[in-house]
Amino acid sequence: MASGSLPLLSEKQLSHGVLSELVAYCDLRDLVAIVTEGHDVIVYRINGQLVFAVRRKDEHVDITAVSWKENGTLLAVGWSDGTCGLHSGENGKLLSQTSTKEEGTGKAWKLDITPDWEDDDSDGETERTVIGLVGWMVHCTKKNKVNVSSIEEFSAPDSGDAQAATRLARSISSLDVTTSLPRLSALSSHGARLGPDGSKFTSQAAMDSIFEPQKDAKSDHVDCLLLCGKDGHIQVLQDDTVMVGSCQIEGHPILHAAHPANPIHTILSRRDDGQLIRSSLTLPMDMLSGSFLPILTTNTKRIQNFLAYVLQTIRCIQHDFTAGLQFPTRLLHNFATELNERGLGSVALNLYNLAMTGDFSDATLEWLTDIVKDTNYKRWDAAISGMYSHVQNHVFINLIPALDRIAMAASTLRGWATAHALAPLVETQQFSVQADTFSRIIDLVDSLRLAAHKMLLAVIDEYGQWRAFAKWLKVMIEVAIAGPGGKSAAEMEDRELPLLDYGHVLAYMSDTMGQEEKGARGFVCQLDDFKGSCSEQEFWSNGIVNAMGYGNAKDLLLKVREHDEDREGRIPWDELGSIKALLNIPALAAVLAGSVRSAMDQIAQWQGSMLAAPTNVSVHLKGDVKDLRVKDELVEVLMLCEGKVDMCILGTDEVSDTFPVDNAIDAKFYDDGCLALVEKEKAFTLQQNSFASKGSKTVHQFTDFVPEMLIVGGRIGKQVAMVFEKGGRGWNVLDLEGLGL
């Protein structure tokens, strides 16, 4: 390091190249996200320590944008297939994924709950926008809130009806009953293929980041996310995932800038002819921070997240049944094949005969001693016991609590919709979504909960039958090995058989064994006549979809009970025909997902009407855009033209300052001026330039290091300059506090 140079905090050599246009620095946590030439995202601390990596999801898909949320909790990764993944800032897990393809414009409506490994683009009707830029900003509206801490204060005389209405709305909107509920448990997948969103439910830390409130309900902060497509299509989201609306700007977006106290987002773009365009998008802060919209956003996000959790839970239950029955089915199939070849009837008939008479047929004796024996009996018992235990946990611990929370969120939105319909507010605030939309969601949740309770009862009943059957089977194996009719076998039978529950043993043989799909498993079996995808019109014209509801499901259960009371409420699936879908959990969940999607589309359409079209103004400046910022309500842009660094205030279209710099390589705003990488006679330096003094000074000289790109980051008290080596094979991190700049 040359004399007078800045302190070197760290240096790092990389084994791979870095795409210089795809580097993002997190000021709060001192993390840097780089994109390798192989289109993997790797996150390092500035000391070079690896934090996590986001691997390329497909060899045909490239990364097009990376950006940190200001607080470092999320990393946005844009892909060339039109999707943007929001990853945890701690471990890189995918927490949510947004597509630039508008919902309902080409995406099929599903009749099943199979994971969406890829968006359905088979119809080719909708091209997705490639994300070119991601912009974050947390706005502070600084409203004067009314804080009421006692009944006396609330009952105090008000200055007017408007103040009373505002106080009441604020007080009601701050209530959140979900904060008193226990947190949902992480899902145990037990080897199931999770799908693109399944991993976010596998750890408690990820679950808490998804479901726990990220901010105080009384907060005046508005959390906004802008997804800017390379074709100029802009999507505006609130709280990371809830769509507010979309708009169109001119050109390809280059840089984004905003200020917490200003509702205007500035996007600098360039047209194909090279012309720079400044687009100003004004967000409706009065609406986004009002008493209603935060509640709408919070509960909309909750419904989406809880629905994804419910769907993943049902997939785990289906996997539990499939995996748990795989080995027992193979054992029973081998026995059935042997009996069929000998013409000895079915498995249930032979085991039933053994239980009633104690007489071992040759085939049964061979099967128990040679095939099942003690080893396979233990595997059989572990498979079935584990299956029923896992299913019980999934239904009781995961599924039913999540359904309750969906109902709470939908009830809140239904209440607001009803209030708006009965007492319309200001026209621009009128909520246009009908209360019946949310009533339909609640009705389907009630149906799902009813089916889940019935399945839970069936699982408990079958598990009790299995435990009795397993105990009897173990005794029969020991008797068979000891030799039927022998003294030790007789002593064993006299000791063990009186303790067995033959009612459950025989019930398992006749009703459950080998035909689990007619019992508890029937609730989660995929229906052959209710799967695949269709158009929106076909979805809503489907008779089964329209028939689904709590009333019809309850009536069906009553008819089943009246039809055959001796079966103790077991569902005769074979006799129900197409109406079995009324109690089929995957079918009910698919219709619930469709109803939620319809509600989200209506909410997005209403929110989109609040978003005004952006203004597009040509910027008559030449050169490469290096940095953009909002300072004191002015938008400043830093340009690099023929080796010189210019600063311009957008709106004037004139160069406000030209710094005395020649042969500049890169430049970034810093404090009241800028920092620039300069090359002079094959020597590379870092220069500080001041707007106030119009002066320039060299603050660092590079030795044995050829710089190519500069990033200025950090926060008050710890600001750094991160300089990448030419070719992206390494970096140096310099302490900007070192010389008291």
Short mmCIF file of N, CA and C in Angstrom, two decimals, residues 36-94:
data_model
loop_
_atom_site.label_atom_id
_atom_site.label_comp_id
_atom_site.label_asym_id
_atom_site.label_seq_id
_atom_site.Cartn_x
_atom_site.Cartn_y
_atom_site.Cartn_z
N THR A 36 -21.65 -15.26 -10.57
CA THR A 36 -20.51 -15.83 -11.27
C THR A 36 -20.81 -15.97 -12.76
N GLU A 37 -19.78 -16.31 -13.51
CA GLU A 37 -19.96 -16.51 -14.94
C GLU A 37 -20.87 -17.70 -15.23
N GLY A 38 -20.99 -18.60 -14.26
CA GLY A 38 -21.90 -19.73 -14.40
C GLY A 38 -23.30 -19.43 -13.92
N HIS A 39 -23.57 -18.16 -13.59
CA HIS A 39 -24.89 -17.68 -13.15
C HIS A 39 -25.34 -18.36 -11.86
N ASP A 40 -24.41 -18.44 -10.91
CA ASP A 40 -24.74 -18.76 -9.53
C ASP A 40 -24.57 -17.48 -8.71
N VAL A 41 -25.42 -17.29 -7.71
CA VAL A 41 -25.28 -16.16 -6.79
C VAL A 41 -24.53 -16.64 -5.56
N ILE A 42 -23.43 -15.97 -5.24
CA ILE A 42 -22.65 -16.31 -4.05
C ILE A 42 -22.58 -15.07 -3.17
N VAL A 43 -22.92 -15.24 -1.90
CA VAL A 43 -22.93 -14.13 -0.95
C VAL A 43 -21.75 -14.29 0.01
N TYR A 44 -20.95 -13.22 0.11
CA TYR A 44 -19.79 -13.20 0.99
C TYR A 44 -19.94 -12.06 2.00
N ARG A 45 -19.26 -12.24 3.13
CA ARG A 45 -19.00 -11.08 3.98
C ARG A 45 -17.83 -10.33 3.35
N ILE A 46 -17.64 -9.07 3.74
CA ILE A 46 -16.59 -8.30 3.09
C ILE A 46 -15.19 -8.81 3.45
N ASN A 47 -15.10 -9.66 4.49
CA ASN A 47 -13.81 -10.26 4.81
C ASN A 47 -13.52 -11.50 3.99
N GLY A 48 -14.43 -11.84 3.07
CA GLY A 48 -14.23 -12.98 2.18
C GLY A 48 -14.88 -14.26 2.65
N GLN A 49 -15.52 -14.25 3.81
CA GLN A 49 -16.16 -15.46 4.33
C GLN A 49 -17.44 -15.76 3.56
N LEU A 50 -17.59 -17.02 3.13
CA LEU A 50 -18.79 -17.44 2.40
C LEU A 50 -19.98 -17.50 3.35
N VAL A 51 -21.12 -16.94 2.93
CA VAL A 51 -22.33 -16.97 3.73
C VAL A 51 -23.30 -18.01 3.18
N PHE A 52 -23.67 -17.89 1.91
CA PHE A 52 -24.53 -18.89 1.27
C PHE A 52 -24.45 -18.69 -0.23
N ALA A 53 -25.05 -19.61 -0.95
CA ALA A 53 -25.07 -19.55 -2.41
C ALA A 53 -26.47 -19.91 -2.91
N VAL A 54 -26.86 -19.28 -3.99
CA VAL A 54 -28.10 -19.60 -4.70
C VAL A 54 -27.70 -20.15 -6.05
N ARG A 55 -27.94 -21.43 -6.26
CA ARG A 55 -27.46 -22.08 -7.47
C ARG A 55 -28.38 -21.81 -8.65
N ARG A 56 -27.80 -21.86 -9.82
CA ARG A 56 -28.55 -21.69 -11.06
C ARG A 56 -29.61 -22.78 -11.15
N LYS A 57 -30.85 -22.40 -11.37
CA LYS A 57 -31.92 -23.39 -11.32
C LYS A 57 -32.07 -24.17 -12.61
N ASP A 58 -31.52 -23.67 -13.71
CA ASP A 58 -31.63 -24.38 -14.98
C ASP A 58 -30.53 -23.86 -15.90
N GLU A 59 -29.95 -24.76 -16.68
CA GLU A 59 -28.85 -24.35 -17.55
C GLU A 59 -29.30 -23.39 -18.65
N HIS A 60 -30.59 -23.33 -18.91
CA HIS A 60 -31.12 -22.44 -19.94
C HIS A 60 -31.64 -21.13 -19.36
N VAL A 61 -31.51 -20.94 -18.05
CA VAL A 61 -32.02 -19.74 -17.39
C VAL A 61 -30.85 -18.98 -16.78
N ASP A 62 -30.76 -17.69 -17.09
CA ASP A 62 -29.68 -16.84 -16.59
C ASP A 62 -30.21 -15.87 -15.54
N ILE A 63 -29.29 -15.39 -14.71
CA ILE A 63 -29.63 -14.35 -13.73
C ILE A 63 -29.54 -12.99 -14.41
N THR A 64 -30.55 -12.18 -14.22
CA THR A 64 -30.61 -10.88 -14.88
C THR A 64 -30.60 -9.70 -13.90
N ALA A 65 -30.81 -9.95 -12.60
CA ALA A 65 -30.82 -8.86 -11.63
C ALA A 65 -30.63 -9.42 -10.23
N VAL A 66 -29.91 -8.68 -9.39
CA VAL A 66 -29.78 -9.00 -7.96
C VAL A 66 -29.89 -7.70 -7.17
N SER A 67 -30.55 -7.77 -6.02
CA SER A 67 -30.72 -6.57 -5.21
C SER A 67 -31.05 -6.97 -3.78
N TRP A 68 -30.45 -6.26 -2.82
CA TRP A 68 -30.72 -6.48 -1.40
C TRP A 68 -31.85 -5.59 -0.92
N LYS A 69 -32.68 -6.13 -0.05
CA LYS A 69 -33.59 -5.27 0.70
C LYS A 69 -32.76 -4.46 1.68
N GLU A 70 -33.20 -3.25 1.98
CA GLU A 70 -32.39 -2.32 2.76
C GLU A 70 -31.93 -2.91 4.09
N ASN A 71 -32.78 -3.66 4.78
CA ASN A 71 -32.41 -4.22 6.08
C ASN A 71 -31.66 -5.55 5.98
N GLY A 72 -31.44 -6.03 4.77
CA GLY A 72 -30.65 -7.25 4.58
C GLY A 72 -31.39 -8.54 4.84
N THR A 73 -32.68 -8.50 5.06
CA THR A 73 -33.43 -9.73 5.35
C THR A 73 -33.74 -10.52 4.09
N LEU A 74 -33.76 -9.87 2.93
CA LEU A 74 -34.12 -10.54 1.69
C LEU A 74 -33.14 -10.17 0.58
N LEU A 75 -32.89 -11.14 -0.28
CA LEU A 75 -32.11 -10.93 -1.49
C LEU A 75 -32.98 -11.30 -2.68
N ALA A 76 -33.21 -10.34 -3.56
CA ALA A 76 -34.02 -10.59 -4.76
C ALA A 76 -33.11 -11.03 -5.89
N VAL A 77 -33.50 -12.12 -6.56
CA VAL A 77 -32.74 -12.65 -7.70
C VAL A 77 -33.70 -12.76 -8.88
N GLY A 78 -33.45 -11.97 -9.92
CA GLY A 78 -34.27 -12.01 -11.12
C GLY A 78 -33.69 -12.96 -12.14
N TRP A 79 -34.56 -13.71 -12.82
CA TRP A 79 -34.14 -14.73 -13.78
C TRP A 79 -34.68 -14.40 -15.17
N SER A 80 -34.02 -14.94 -16.16
CA SER A 80 -34.41 -14.67 -17.55
C SER A 80 -35.72 -15.34 -17.94
N ASP A 81 -36.23 -16.24 -17.10
CA ASP A 81 -37.53 -16.87 -17.40
C ASP A 81 -38.70 -16.03 -16.89
N GLY A 82 -38.41 -14.82 -16.39
CA GLY A 82 -39.48 -13.94 -15.95
C GLY A 82 -39.86 -14.09 -14.50
N THR A 83 -39.10 -14.84 -13.71
CA THR A 83 -39.41 -15.01 -12.30
C THR A 83 -38.40 -14.24 -11.46
N CYS A 84 -38.83 -13.88 -10.26
CA CYS A 84 -37.96 -13.22 -9.30
C CYS A 84 -38.10 -13.93 -7.96
N GLY A 85 -37.03 -14.52 -7.48
CA GLY A 85 -37.05 -15.22 -6.21
C GLY A 85 -36.58 -14.33 -5.08
N LEU A 86 -37.30 -14.36 -3.97
CA LEU A 86 -36.91 -13.64 -2.76
C LEU A 86 -36.32 -14.65 -1.79
N HIS A 87 -35.02 -14.51 -1.53
CA HIS A 87 -34.28 -15.47 -0.71
C HIS A 87 -33.96 -14.88 0.65
N SER A 88 -33.91 -15.75 1.65
CA SER A 88 -33.56 -15.32 2.99
C SER A 88 -32.15 -14.74 3.00
N GLY A 89 -32.00 -13.60 3.68
CA GLY A 89 -30.69 -12.98 3.78
C GLY A 89 -29.76 -13.69 4.72
N GLU A 90 -30.25 -14.70 5.44
CA GLU A 90 -29.42 -15.43 6.39
C GLU A 90 -28.87 -16.73 5.82
N ASN A 91 -29.71 -17.47 5.08
CA ASN A 91 -29.26 -18.78 4.59
C ASN A 91 -29.54 -19.00 3.11
N GLY A 92 -30.17 -18.05 2.44
CA GLY A 92 -30.39 -18.18 1.01
C GLY A 92 -31.59 -19.01 0.61
N LYS A 93 -32.37 -19.48 1.56
CA LYS A 93 -33.54 -20.28 1.20
C LYS A 93 -34.57 -19.44 0.45
N LEU A 94 -35.21 -20.06 -0.52
CA LEU A 94 -36.24 -19.38 -1.29
C LEU A 94 -37.49 -19.24 -0.43
#
